[in-house]
mmCIF file of C-alpha atoms and ligand atoms in Angstrom:
data_model
loop_
_atom_site.group_PDB
_atom_site.id
_atom_site.type_symbol
_atom_site.label_atom_id
_atom_site.label_comp_id
_atom_site.label_asym_id
_atom_site.label_seq_id
_atom_site.Cartn_x
_atom_site.Cartn_y
_atom_site.Cartn_z
ATOM 1 C CA MET A 1 -21.969 115.109 65.395
ATOM 2 C CA THR A 2 -20.892 116.719 62.854
ATOM 3 C CA THR A 3 -22.591 120.007 61.768
ATOM 4 C CA GLU A 4 -22.989 121.502 58.452
ATOM 5 C CA PRO A 5 -22.112 125.556 58.712
ATOM 6 C CA LYS A 6 -24.961 128.017 58.115
ATOM 7 C CA HIS A 7 -25.586 129.471 54.439
ATOM 8 C CA ILE A 8 -23.704 126.096 53.109
ATOM 9 C CA VAL A 9 -25.719 125.851 49.328
ATOM 10 C CA SER A 10 -27.091 123.221 48.163
ATOM 11 C CA LEU A 11 -25.789 122.143 44.915
ATOM 12 C CA PRO A 12 -26.969 118.395 44.138
ATOM 13 C CA GLU A 13 -25.227 118.572 41.166
ATOM 14 C CA ILE A 14 -22.005 118.287 42.128
ATOM 15 C CA PRO A 15 -19.928 115.588 40.546
ATOM 16 C CA GLY A 16 -19.065 112.711 42.789
ATOM 17 C CA VAL A 17 -15.212 112.429 43.593
ATOM 18 C CA ILE A 18 -13.768 108.767 42.421
ATOM 19 C CA VAL A 19 -11.031 108.367 45.295
ATOM 20 C CA PRO A 20 -8.538 106.072 43.610
ATOM 21 C CA PRO A 21 -6.632 103.088 45.205
ATOM 22 C CA HIS A 22 -3.249 104.072 46.996
ATOM 23 C CA PRO A 23 -0.600 103.470 45.042
ATOM 24 C CA GLN A 24 1.865 100.437 45.555
ATOM 25 C CA TRP A 25 5.538 101.349 44.556
ATOM 26 C CA PRO A 26 8.065 98.329 44.699
ATOM 27 C CA SER A 27 9.925 98.417 47.870
ATOM 28 C CA LEU A 28 13.619 98.734 48.086
ATOM 29 C CA SER A 29 16.276 98.017 50.153
ATOM 30 C CA LYS A 30 18.523 100.872 51.430
ATOM 31 C CA VAL A 31 21.495 100.165 49.167
ATOM 32 C CA GLU A 32 18.663 100.678 46.266
ATOM 33 C CA THR A 33 17.234 103.356 47.376
ATOM 34 C CA ALA A 34 20.227 105.433 48.003
ATOM 35 C CA HIS A 35 21.404 104.912 44.654
ATOM 36 C CA LEU A 36 18.397 105.877 42.921
ATOM 37 C CA LYS A 37 18.726 108.881 45.717
ATOM 38 C CA GLU A 38 22.068 109.493 43.791
ATOM 39 C CA ARG A 39 20.606 109.440 40.393
ATOM 40 C CA ILE A 40 17.847 111.781 41.427
ATOM 41 C CA LYS A 41 20.539 113.939 42.827
ATOM 42 C CA ARG A 42 22.486 114.129 39.387
ATOM 43 C CA LEU A 43 19.674 115.038 37.399
ATOM 44 C CA LEU A 44 17.979 117.500 39.043
ATOM 45 C CA LYS A 45 22.196 119.477 39.415
ATOM 46 C CA GLU A 46 22.503 118.776 35.259
ATOM 47 C CA GLN A 47 19.052 120.198 34.584
ATOM 48 C CA ASN A 48 19.084 123.123 37.465
ATOM 49 C CA ALA A 49 16.292 121.907 38.949
ATOM 50 C CA VAL A 50 14.691 121.818 42.726
ATOM 51 C CA LEU A 51 12.590 119.734 44.386
ATOM 52 C CA VAL A 52 9.743 121.141 46.887
ATOM 53 C CA ALA A 53 7.744 118.353 48.353
ATOM 54 C CA HIS A 54 4.915 118.731 50.346
ATOM 55 C CA TYR A 55 4.919 117.294 53.899
ATOM 56 C CA TYR A 56 2.215 114.554 52.909
ATOM 57 C CA THR A 57 4.704 112.655 50.025
ATOM 58 C CA ASP A 58 6.914 109.636 50.929
ATOM 59 C CA GLY A 59 9.096 110.862 53.341
ATOM 60 C CA ALA A 60 12.303 109.701 50.827
ATOM 61 C CA LEU A 61 10.975 112.552 48.723
ATOM 62 C CA GLN A 62 10.756 114.743 51.794
ATOM 63 C CA ASP A 63 14.436 114.093 52.768
ATOM 64 C CA LEU A 64 15.509 114.348 49.562
ATOM 65 C CA ALA A 65 14.235 117.822 48.603
ATOM 66 C CA GLU A 66 16.021 119.060 52.131
ATOM 67 C CA GLU A 67 18.902 117.675 51.391
ATOM 68 C CA THR A 68 19.126 118.593 47.533
ATOM 69 C CA GLY A 69 18.497 122.326 49.066
ATOM 70 C CA GLY A 70 14.601 122.086 48.246
ATOM 71 C CA CYS A 71 12.204 122.280 50.452
ATOM 72 C CA VAL A 72 9.338 120.244 52.426
ATOM 73 C CA ALA A 73 6.225 122.338 53.505
ATOM 74 C CA ASP A 74 2.823 123.627 53.426
ATOM 75 C CA SER A 75 1.022 124.520 50.215
ATOM 76 C CA LEU A 76 1.614 128.505 51.220
ATOM 77 C CA GLU A 77 5.551 127.508 51.641
ATOM 78 C CA MET A 78 5.731 125.208 48.651
ATOM 79 C CA ALA A 79 4.063 128.613 46.341
ATOM 80 C CA ARG A 80 6.476 131.078 48.067
ATOM 81 C CA PHE A 81 9.720 128.908 47.785
ATOM 82 C CA GLY A 82 9.327 128.541 44.016
ATOM 83 C CA THR A 83 9.249 132.290 43.309
ATOM 84 C CA GLU A 84 12.241 132.736 45.743
ATOM 85 C CA HIS A 85 14.579 130.254 43.980
ATOM 86 C CA PRO A 86 16.647 130.634 41.151
ATOM 87 C CA ALA A 87 16.408 126.902 39.627
ATOM 88 C CA GLN A 88 14.864 127.240 36.181
ATOM 89 C CA THR A 89 13.036 123.963 36.673
ATOM 90 C CA LEU A 90 10.510 123.437 39.876
ATOM 91 C CA VAL A 91 10.029 119.648 40.281
ATOM 92 C CA VAL A 92 6.423 119.921 42.819
ATOM 93 C CA ALA A 93 6.302 117.040 44.714
ATOM 94 C CA GLY A 94 2.484 117.204 45.467
ATOM 95 C CA VAL A 95 -1.033 117.483 44.083
ATOM 96 C CA ARG A 96 -1.977 119.353 40.666
ATOM 97 C CA PHE A 97 -2.633 122.397 42.383
ATOM 98 C CA MET A 98 0.450 122.824 43.942
ATOM 99 C CA GLY A 99 2.106 122.302 40.322
ATOM 100 C CA GLU A 100 -0.191 125.048 38.887
ATOM 101 C CA THR A 101 0.272 127.318 42.166
ATOM 102 C CA SER A 102 4.024 127.036 41.355
ATOM 103 C CA LYS A 103 3.239 127.663 37.735
ATOM 104 C CA ILE A 104 1.247 130.578 37.620
ATOM 105 C CA LEU A 105 3.656 132.567 40.218
ATOM 106 C CA ASN A 106 6.777 131.425 37.708
ATOM 107 C CA ILE A 107 5.738 131.864 33.951
ATOM 108 C CA GLU A 108 8.575 131.136 32.827
ATOM 109 C CA LYS A 109 10.015 128.540 34.178
ATOM 110 C CA ARG A 110 9.704 124.848 33.977
ATOM 111 C CA VAL A 111 7.672 123.075 36.304
ATOM 112 C CA LEU A 112 7.125 119.053 36.523
ATOM 113 C CA MET A 113 5.301 116.799 38.633
ATOM 114 C CA PRO A 114 5.969 112.960 39.123
ATOM 115 C CA ASP A 115 2.625 112.530 37.995
ATOM 116 C CA LEU A 116 -0.287 114.584 36.787
ATOM 117 C CA CYS A 117 -2.959 112.692 37.633
ATOM 118 C CA ALA A 118 -2.365 113.654 40.921
ATOM 119 C CA THR A 119 -5.568 115.924 41.862
ATOM 120 C CA CYS A 120 -7.083 116.496 44.965
ATOM 121 C CA SER A 121 -10.985 115.654 46.630
ATOM 122 C CA LEU A 122 -11.819 119.421 47.052
ATOM 123 C CA ASP A 123 -10.259 120.627 43.682
ATOM 124 C CA GLU A 124 -12.142 117.724 41.607
ATOM 125 C CA GLY A 125 -15.394 118.534 43.380
ATOM 126 C CA CYS A 126 -15.185 122.220 42.564
ATOM 127 C CA PRO A 127 -15.712 122.530 38.713
ATOM 128 C CA TYR A 128 -15.075 125.715 36.944
ATOM 129 C CA GLU A 129 -18.669 125.711 34.947
ATOM 130 C CA MET A 130 -20.694 125.176 38.034
ATOM 131 C CA PHE A 131 -18.481 127.055 40.095
ATOM 132 C CA SER A 132 -18.201 130.534 38.053
ATOM 133 C CA ALA A 133 -22.319 130.102 37.980
ATOM 134 C CA PHE A 134 -22.217 129.679 42.023
ATOM 135 C CA CYS A 135 -20.454 133.192 41.579
ATOM 136 C CA ASP A 136 -22.798 135.027 39.351
ATOM 137 C CA ARG A 137 -25.630 134.457 41.334
ATOM 138 C CA HIS A 138 -23.885 135.953 43.770
ATOM 139 C CA PRO A 139 -22.080 139.325 42.814
ATOM 140 C CA GLN A 140 -21.658 141.396 45.908
ATOM 141 C CA HIS A 141 -20.100 138.470 47.736
ATOM 142 C CA THR A 142 -16.001 139.013 47.686
ATOM 143 C CA VAL A 143 -14.901 135.172 45.983
ATOM 144 C CA VAL A 144 -12.503 133.602 48.203
ATOM 145 C CA VAL A 145 -11.045 130.102 47.297
ATOM 146 C CA TYR A 146 -8.908 127.662 48.992
ATOM 147 C CA ALA A 147 -5.159 126.913 47.426
ATOM 148 C CA ASN A 148 -6.840 123.240 46.441
ATOM 149 C CA THR A 149 -8.654 124.329 42.907
ATOM 150 C CA SER A 150 -8.097 124.393 39.567
ATOM 151 C CA ALA A 151 -6.395 127.546 38.136
ATOM 152 C CA GLN A 152 -9.461 128.670 36.154
ATOM 153 C CA VAL A 153 -11.446 128.280 39.842
ATOM 154 C CA LYS A 154 -8.549 130.683 41.359
ATOM 155 C CA ALA A 155 -8.687 133.084 38.029
ATOM 156 C CA ARG A 156 -12.390 133.480 38.623
ATOM 157 C CA SER A 157 -11.699 134.304 42.586
ATOM 158 C CA ASP A 158 -10.909 137.991 44.209
ATOM 159 C CA TRP A 159 -8.302 135.885 47.188
ATOM 160 C CA VAL A 160 -6.665 132.399 47.277
ATOM 161 C CA VAL A 161 -5.789 131.356 50.056
ATOM 162 C CA THR A 162 -3.993 128.474 52.371
ATOM 163 C CA SER A 163 -5.007 126.943 55.571
ATOM 164 C CA GLY A 164 -1.904 128.339 57.053
ATOM 165 C CA ILE A 165 -3.279 132.370 56.300
ATOM 166 C CA ALA A 166 -7.289 131.460 56.064
ATOM 167 C CA LEU A 167 -7.843 132.872 59.085
ATOM 168 C CA PRO A 168 -6.353 136.200 58.873
ATOM 169 C CA ILE A 169 -7.033 137.171 55.664
ATOM 170 C CA ILE A 170 -11.295 136.292 56.677
ATOM 171 C CA LYS A 171 -11.276 138.344 59.411
ATOM 172 C CA HIS A 172 -9.270 141.445 57.457
ATOM 173 C CA LEU A 173 -12.072 141.044 55.098
ATOM 174 C CA ALA A 174 -14.835 140.956 57.766
ATOM 175 C CA GLU A 175 -13.939 143.990 59.850
ATOM 176 C CA LYS A 176 -14.077 145.978 56.151
ATOM 177 C CA GLY A 177 -17.847 144.239 56.422
ATOM 178 C CA GLU A 178 -17.599 142.176 52.826
ATOM 179 C CA LYS A 179 -19.771 139.429 52.588
ATOM 180 C CA ILE A 180 -17.540 136.003 51.568
ATOM 181 C CA LEU A 181 -18.498 134.002 49.228
ATOM 182 C CA TRP A 182 -16.146 130.817 50.477
ATOM 183 C CA ALA A 183 -14.963 127.582 48.424
ATOM 184 C CA PRO A 184 -14.478 124.874 48.734
ATOM 185 C CA ASP A 185 -13.991 122.927 51.705
ATOM 186 C CA LYS A 186 -16.926 123.611 54.038
ATOM 187 C CA HIS A 187 -14.962 122.227 57.372
ATOM 188 C CA LEU A 188 -12.214 124.889 56.975
ATOM 189 C CA GLY A 189 -14.858 127.842 55.567
ATOM 190 C CA ALA A 190 -17.281 126.862 58.986
ATOM 191 C CA TYR A 191 -13.783 126.849 61.077
ATOM 192 C CA VAL A 192 -12.785 129.910 60.126
ATOM 193 C CA GLN A 193 -16.093 131.336 60.269
ATOM 194 C CA LYS A 194 -16.735 130.486 63.952
ATOM 195 C CA LEU A 195 -13.772 132.449 64.840
ATOM 196 C CA THR A 196 -13.814 135.435 63.027
ATOM 197 C CA GLY A 197 -18.390 136.208 62.750
ATOM 198 C CA ALA A 198 -17.725 136.718 59.108
ATOM 199 C CA GLU A 199 -21.065 136.381 57.158
ATOM 200 C CA MET A 200 -20.200 133.296 54.238
ATOM 201 C CA ILE A 201 -21.632 131.200 51.993
ATOM 202 C CA PHE A 202 -19.935 128.063 51.515
ATOM 203 C CA TRP A 203 -19.011 125.453 48.672
ATOM 204 C CA PRO A 204 -20.081 122.114 49.247
ATOM 205 C CA GLY A 205 -16.648 120.069 49.039
ATOM 206 C CA SER A 206 -14.537 118.427 51.517
ATOM 207 C CA CYS A 207 -11.580 116.949 51.846
ATOM 208 C CA VAL A 208 -11.739 112.769 51.452
ATOM 209 C CA VAL A 209 -8.921 112.136 53.626
ATOM 210 C CA HIS A 210 -9.997 114.330 56.510
ATOM 211 C CA GLU A 211 -13.206 113.944 56.189
ATOM 212 C CA GLU A 212 -12.911 110.286 57.439
ATOM 213 C CA PHE A 213 -11.498 111.446 61.016
ATOM 214 C CA ARG A 214 -13.909 109.799 63.564
ATOM 215 C CA SER A 215 -14.982 112.170 66.686
ATOM 216 C CA VAL A 216 -16.473 109.154 68.763
ATOM 217 C CA ALA A 217 -13.708 107.074 67.917
ATOM 218 C CA LEU A 218 -11.244 109.788 69.186
ATOM 219 C CA GLU A 219 -12.970 110.700 72.206
ATOM 220 C CA ARG A 220 -12.351 106.795 73.241
ATOM 221 C CA LEU A 221 -8.647 107.208 72.219
ATOM 222 C CA ARG A 222 -7.819 110.378 74.130
ATOM 223 C CA LYS A 223 -9.231 108.974 77.214
ATOM 224 C CA LEU A 224 -6.816 106.624 77.069
ATOM 225 C CA HIS A 225 -4.360 108.616 76.305
ATOM 226 C CA PRO A 226 -5.124 111.494 79.006
ATOM 227 C CA GLU A 227 -1.786 113.542 78.301
ATOM 228 C CA ALA A 228 -1.971 113.897 74.952
ATOM 229 C CA ALA A 229 -2.300 116.891 72.675
ATOM 230 C CA ILE A 230 -4.551 116.853 69.903
ATOM 231 C CA LEU A 231 -3.210 118.291 66.933
ATOM 232 C CA VAL A 232 -6.244 118.863 63.835
ATOM 233 C CA HIS A 233 -5.757 120.219 60.711
ATOM 234 C CA PRO A 234 -9.041 122.048 60.031
ATOM 235 C CA GLU A 235 -9.749 120.565 56.822
ATOM 236 C CA SER A 236 -11.438 117.966 59.566
ATOM 237 C CA PRO A 237 -15.292 117.801 60.754
ATOM 238 C CA GLU A 238 -16.211 120.561 63.140
ATOM 239 C CA ALA A 239 -16.611 117.734 66.215
ATOM 240 C CA VAL A 240 -13.315 116.536 65.468
ATOM 241 C CA VAL A 241 -11.659 120.204 65.143
ATOM 242 C CA LEU A 242 -13.737 120.871 69.081
ATOM 243 C CA GLN A 243 -11.559 118.382 70.202
ATOM 244 C CA ALA A 244 -8.216 120.126 69.355
ATOM 245 C CA ASP A 245 -5.705 121.371 71.307
ATOM 246 C CA VAL A 246 -4.144 122.957 68.416
ATOM 247 C CA VAL A 247 -5.752 123.396 64.774
ATOM 248 C CA GLY A 248 -3.832 124.595 62.092
ATOM 249 C CA SER A 249 -1.651 124.298 58.917
ATOM 250 C CA THR A 250 0.710 121.262 58.319
ATOM 251 C CA THR A 251 3.135 124.212 59.243
ATOM 252 C CA ALA A 252 1.848 125.097 62.703
ATOM 253 C CA LEU A 253 1.268 121.335 63.916
ATOM 254 C CA ILE A 254 4.871 120.713 63.177
ATOM 255 C CA LYS A 255 5.598 123.383 65.173
ATOM 256 C CA ALA A 256 3.076 122.558 67.697
ATOM 257 C CA VAL A 257 5.251 119.168 68.570
ATOM 258 C CA THR A 258 8.307 120.889 69.397
ATOM 259 C CA THR A 259 6.746 124.164 71.169
ATOM 260 C CA LEU A 260 4.379 122.062 73.159
ATOM 261 C CA PRO A 261 5.656 120.303 76.639
ATOM 262 C CA ASN A 262 3.673 117.058 75.676
ATOM 263 C CA LYS A 263 5.714 113.533 74.971
ATOM 264 C CA GLU A 264 2.190 112.162 72.949
ATOM 265 C CA PHE A 265 0.295 113.389 70.188
ATOM 266 C CA ILE A 266 -2.929 112.361 68.866
ATOM 267 C CA VAL A 267 -2.506 113.682 64.913
ATOM 268 C CA ALA A 268 -5.267 114.532 62.686
ATOM 269 C CA THR A 269 -4.318 114.749 59.608
ATOM 270 C CA ASP A 270 -2.513 112.893 56.529
ATOM 271 C CA ALA A 271 -0.033 110.480 58.120
ATOM 272 C CA GLY A 272 3.059 111.775 55.413
ATOM 273 C CA ILE A 273 3.361 114.582 58.375
ATOM 274 C CA PHE A 274 4.963 112.187 61.101
ATOM 275 C CA ASN A 275 8.246 111.670 58.709
ATOM 276 C CA LYS A 276 8.628 115.553 60.265
ATOM 277 C CA MET A 277 7.324 115.453 63.440
ATOM 278 C CA ARG A 278 9.727 112.629 64.320
ATOM 279 C CA GLN A 279 12.855 113.845 62.918
ATOM 280 C CA LEU A 280 11.851 117.192 64.871
ATOM 281 C CA ALA A 281 10.722 115.233 68.010
ATOM 282 C CA PRO A 282 12.263 111.773 67.970
ATOM 283 C CA ASP A 283 11.756 111.219 71.684
ATOM 284 C CA LYS A 284 7.746 111.504 71.350
ATOM 285 C CA VAL A 285 5.363 109.929 70.535
ATOM 286 C CA PHE A 286 2.999 110.241 68.189
ATOM 287 C CA LEU A 287 -0.459 108.697 67.446
ATOM 288 C CA GLU A 288 -3.027 108.651 64.443
ATOM 289 C CA ALA A 289 -6.330 110.048 64.904
ATOM 290 C CA PRO A 290 -8.767 107.400 64.388
ATOM 291 C CA THR A 291 -10.539 106.302 60.539
ATOM 292 C CA VAL A 292 -12.442 103.930 62.071
ATOM 293 C CA GLY A 293 -15.809 103.786 63.538
ATOM 294 C CA GLU A 294 -19.084 104.203 63.376
ATOM 295 C CA GLY A 295 -20.252 105.218 59.629
ATOM 296 C CA ALA A 296 -16.534 104.749 58.396
ATOM 297 C CA THR A 297 -15.712 104.134 54.679
ATOM 298 C CA CYS A 298 -11.904 104.073 55.293
ATOM 299 C CA GLN A 299 -11.059 104.831 51.711
ATOM 300 C CA SER A 300 -8.205 106.831 52.247
ATOM 301 C CA CYS A 301 -7.362 105.878 55.668
ATOM 302 C CA ALA A 302 -5.256 109.183 56.697
ATOM 303 C CA ASN A 303 -3.339 108.602 53.564
ATOM 304 C CA CYS A 304 -4.153 110.926 50.472
ATOM 305 C CA PRO A 305 -4.094 108.857 47.549
ATOM 306 C CA TRP A 306 -3.453 111.379 45.585
ATOM 307 C CA MET A 307 -0.363 112.428 47.476
ATOM 308 C CA GLY A 308 0.527 108.922 47.086
ATOM 309 C CA MET A 309 1.197 108.869 43.236
ATOM 310 C CA ASN A 310 4.562 111.256 44.038
ATOM 311 C CA SER A 311 7.760 108.646 44.599
ATOM 312 C CA LEU A 312 11.128 108.021 43.630
ATOM 313 C CA HIS A 313 10.375 106.070 40.908
ATOM 314 C CA ASN A 314 8.538 107.859 38.870
ATOM 315 C CA LEU A 315 10.705 111.394 40.074
ATOM 316 C CA GLU A 316 13.449 109.672 38.425
ATOM 317 C CA GLU A 317 11.788 108.867 35.393
ATOM 318 C CA LEU A 318 10.210 112.322 34.852
ATOM 319 C CA LEU A 319 13.842 113.903 35.273
ATOM 320 C CA GLU A 320 14.899 111.362 32.717
ATOM 321 C CA THR A 321 12.035 112.400 30.201
ATOM 322 C CA GLY A 322 10.758 115.578 30.948
ATOM 323 C CA LYS A 323 7.691 114.553 30.475
ATOM 324 C CA ASN A 324 5.037 115.886 32.835
ATOM 325 C CA GLU A 325 5.188 119.187 32.563
ATOM 326 C CA ILE A 326 2.299 121.847 33.574
ATOM 327 C CA HIS A 327 0.750 124.282 31.093
ATOM 328 C CA ILE A 328 -1.563 126.855 31.590
ATOM 329 C CA SER A 329 -2.744 129.191 29.260
ATOM 330 C CA PRO A 330 -1.136 132.631 29.638
ATOM 331 C CA GLU A 331 -4.735 134.642 30.390
ATOM 332 C CA ILE A 332 -5.812 132.232 33.087
ATOM 333 C CA ALA A 333 -2.408 132.045 34.557
ATOM 334 C CA ALA A 334 -2.575 135.899 34.562
ATOM 335 C CA LYS A 335 -5.991 136.537 35.983
ATOM 336 C CA ALA A 336 -5.018 133.721 38.667
ATOM 337 C CA ARG A 337 -1.839 135.172 39.342
ATOM 338 C CA ILE A 338 -3.975 138.243 40.900
ATOM 339 C CA PRO A 339 -5.385 136.313 43.938
ATOM 340 C CA ILE A 340 -2.611 134.442 44.460
ATOM 341 C CA GLN A 341 -0.309 137.288 44.716
ATOM 342 C CA ARG A 342 -2.545 139.088 46.838
ATOM 343 C CA MET A 343 -2.646 136.674 49.428
ATOM 344 C CA LEU A 344 1.298 136.273 49.520
ATOM 345 C CA ASP A 345 1.378 140.079 49.582
ATOM 346 C CA PHE A 346 -1.077 139.613 52.823
ATOM 347 C CA ALA A 347 1.331 137.448 54.382
ATOM 348 C CA LYS A 348 4.560 139.346 54.034
ATOM 349 C CA ASN A 349 2.848 142.108 55.716
ATOM 350 C CA MET A 350 1.763 140.045 58.332
ATOM 351 C CA LYS A 351 5.626 139.994 59.317
ATOM 352 C CA LYS A 352 6.479 142.936 59.604
HETATM 353 P P1 13P B 1 -1.332 122.475 54.127
HETATM 354 O O1 13P B 1 -1.480 124.159 53.193
HETATM 355 O O2 13P B 1 -1.804 123.148 55.752
HETATM 356 O O3 13P B 1 -0.252 121.769 53.695
HETATM 357 O O4 13P B 1 -2.779 121.639 53.503
HETATM 358 C C1 13P B 1 -2.753 121.130 52.238
HETATM 359 C C2 13P B 1 -3.715 120.389 52.432
HETATM 360 O O5 13P B 1 -3.713 119.357 50.843
HETATM 361 C C3 13P B 1 -4.269 119.504 53.647
HETATM 362 O O6 13P B 1 -5.180 118.298 53.008
HETATM 363 FE FE1 SF4 B 2 -6.864 116.926 48.874
HETATM 364 FE FE2 SF4 B 2 -7.229 115.849 50.786
HETATM 365 FE FE3 SF4 B 2 -5.221 114.999 49.464
HETATM 366 FE FE4 SF4 B 2 -4.960 117.401 50.880
HETATM 367 S S1 SF4 B 2 -5.426 115.525 51.746
HETATM 368 S S2 SF4 B 2 -4.340 117.064 48.665
HETATM 369 S S3 SF4 B 2 -7.163 118.427 50.461
HETATM 370 S S4 SF4 B 2 -7.551 114.859 49.050
#
């Protein structure tokens, strides 16, 4: 049974998120893929561009990013990488908020994305006007938003966090006695509240992909694979998180497959992550956590449809046409940079 976090705010007028069908791309032979990759490599070089990809994107894109000196990473590292790389064009293969974060941090650079319609259910489910009104109703609270939000929502916040750093930041704020307004992912919010004891109120958003993992079916699968370690992204419902051996960002889950002695892993996050897991631990066995079972709709079946909008095909087209550039108004970018930079500075200080 999933329990709602305490102090969740009821906002019945929140727009329903329309989940698009998973895009179908033409299949390519090995030779065709190699040719396409060569053309993209040439275009990247000619345009002084670097490819920054998320772990949920198509495996061929992830590999290409690494082969060309770019990076494949979680959303925190994607943001950081763009600020440290000298390329004048950042090509962000991921979802819209990732491209926008790159632009906000690198306002002088050109930031391109294969498809500007690649959004995120958390971002879609947290429209600025409603969010701002919610903040206005709680002026005593420190506003902490997940990176999976629009530039405008970030501009209205005090802190931006990703799943990789939410826990230490909320702990830090709780120790200072701050009351927190958290948006938009209620499951990640509930998870950090439970571990930190922070006083929090929540926006009722969720990720359509992680929301689909089914706890009862997971219990059954665990019984069939008693030696498997369970890896769960904290955007998943509480009843799934409770069964985890490791809860963490995409980077943390990938790290776990190399550091844990287990030979088998059941993984509750987008299936794109298996590309890196299989590369790093080729002898291990990876099973998808179930998205079928009671109440299942399986709209995404652990494949984010928006991440699926990135492919070698539209990447090549993008580099040839230069379309799909991210633009953000200088005022919003300047305001949104403050809470994002706060997060990056916090992360830097943690490493010291
Ligand atoms: P990470 O920051 O863990 O990569 O997560 C981003 C995301 O969108 C998960 O659904
Ligand atoms: Fe958003 Fe979920 Fe897709 Fe991540 S997996 S980008 S949170 S819809």
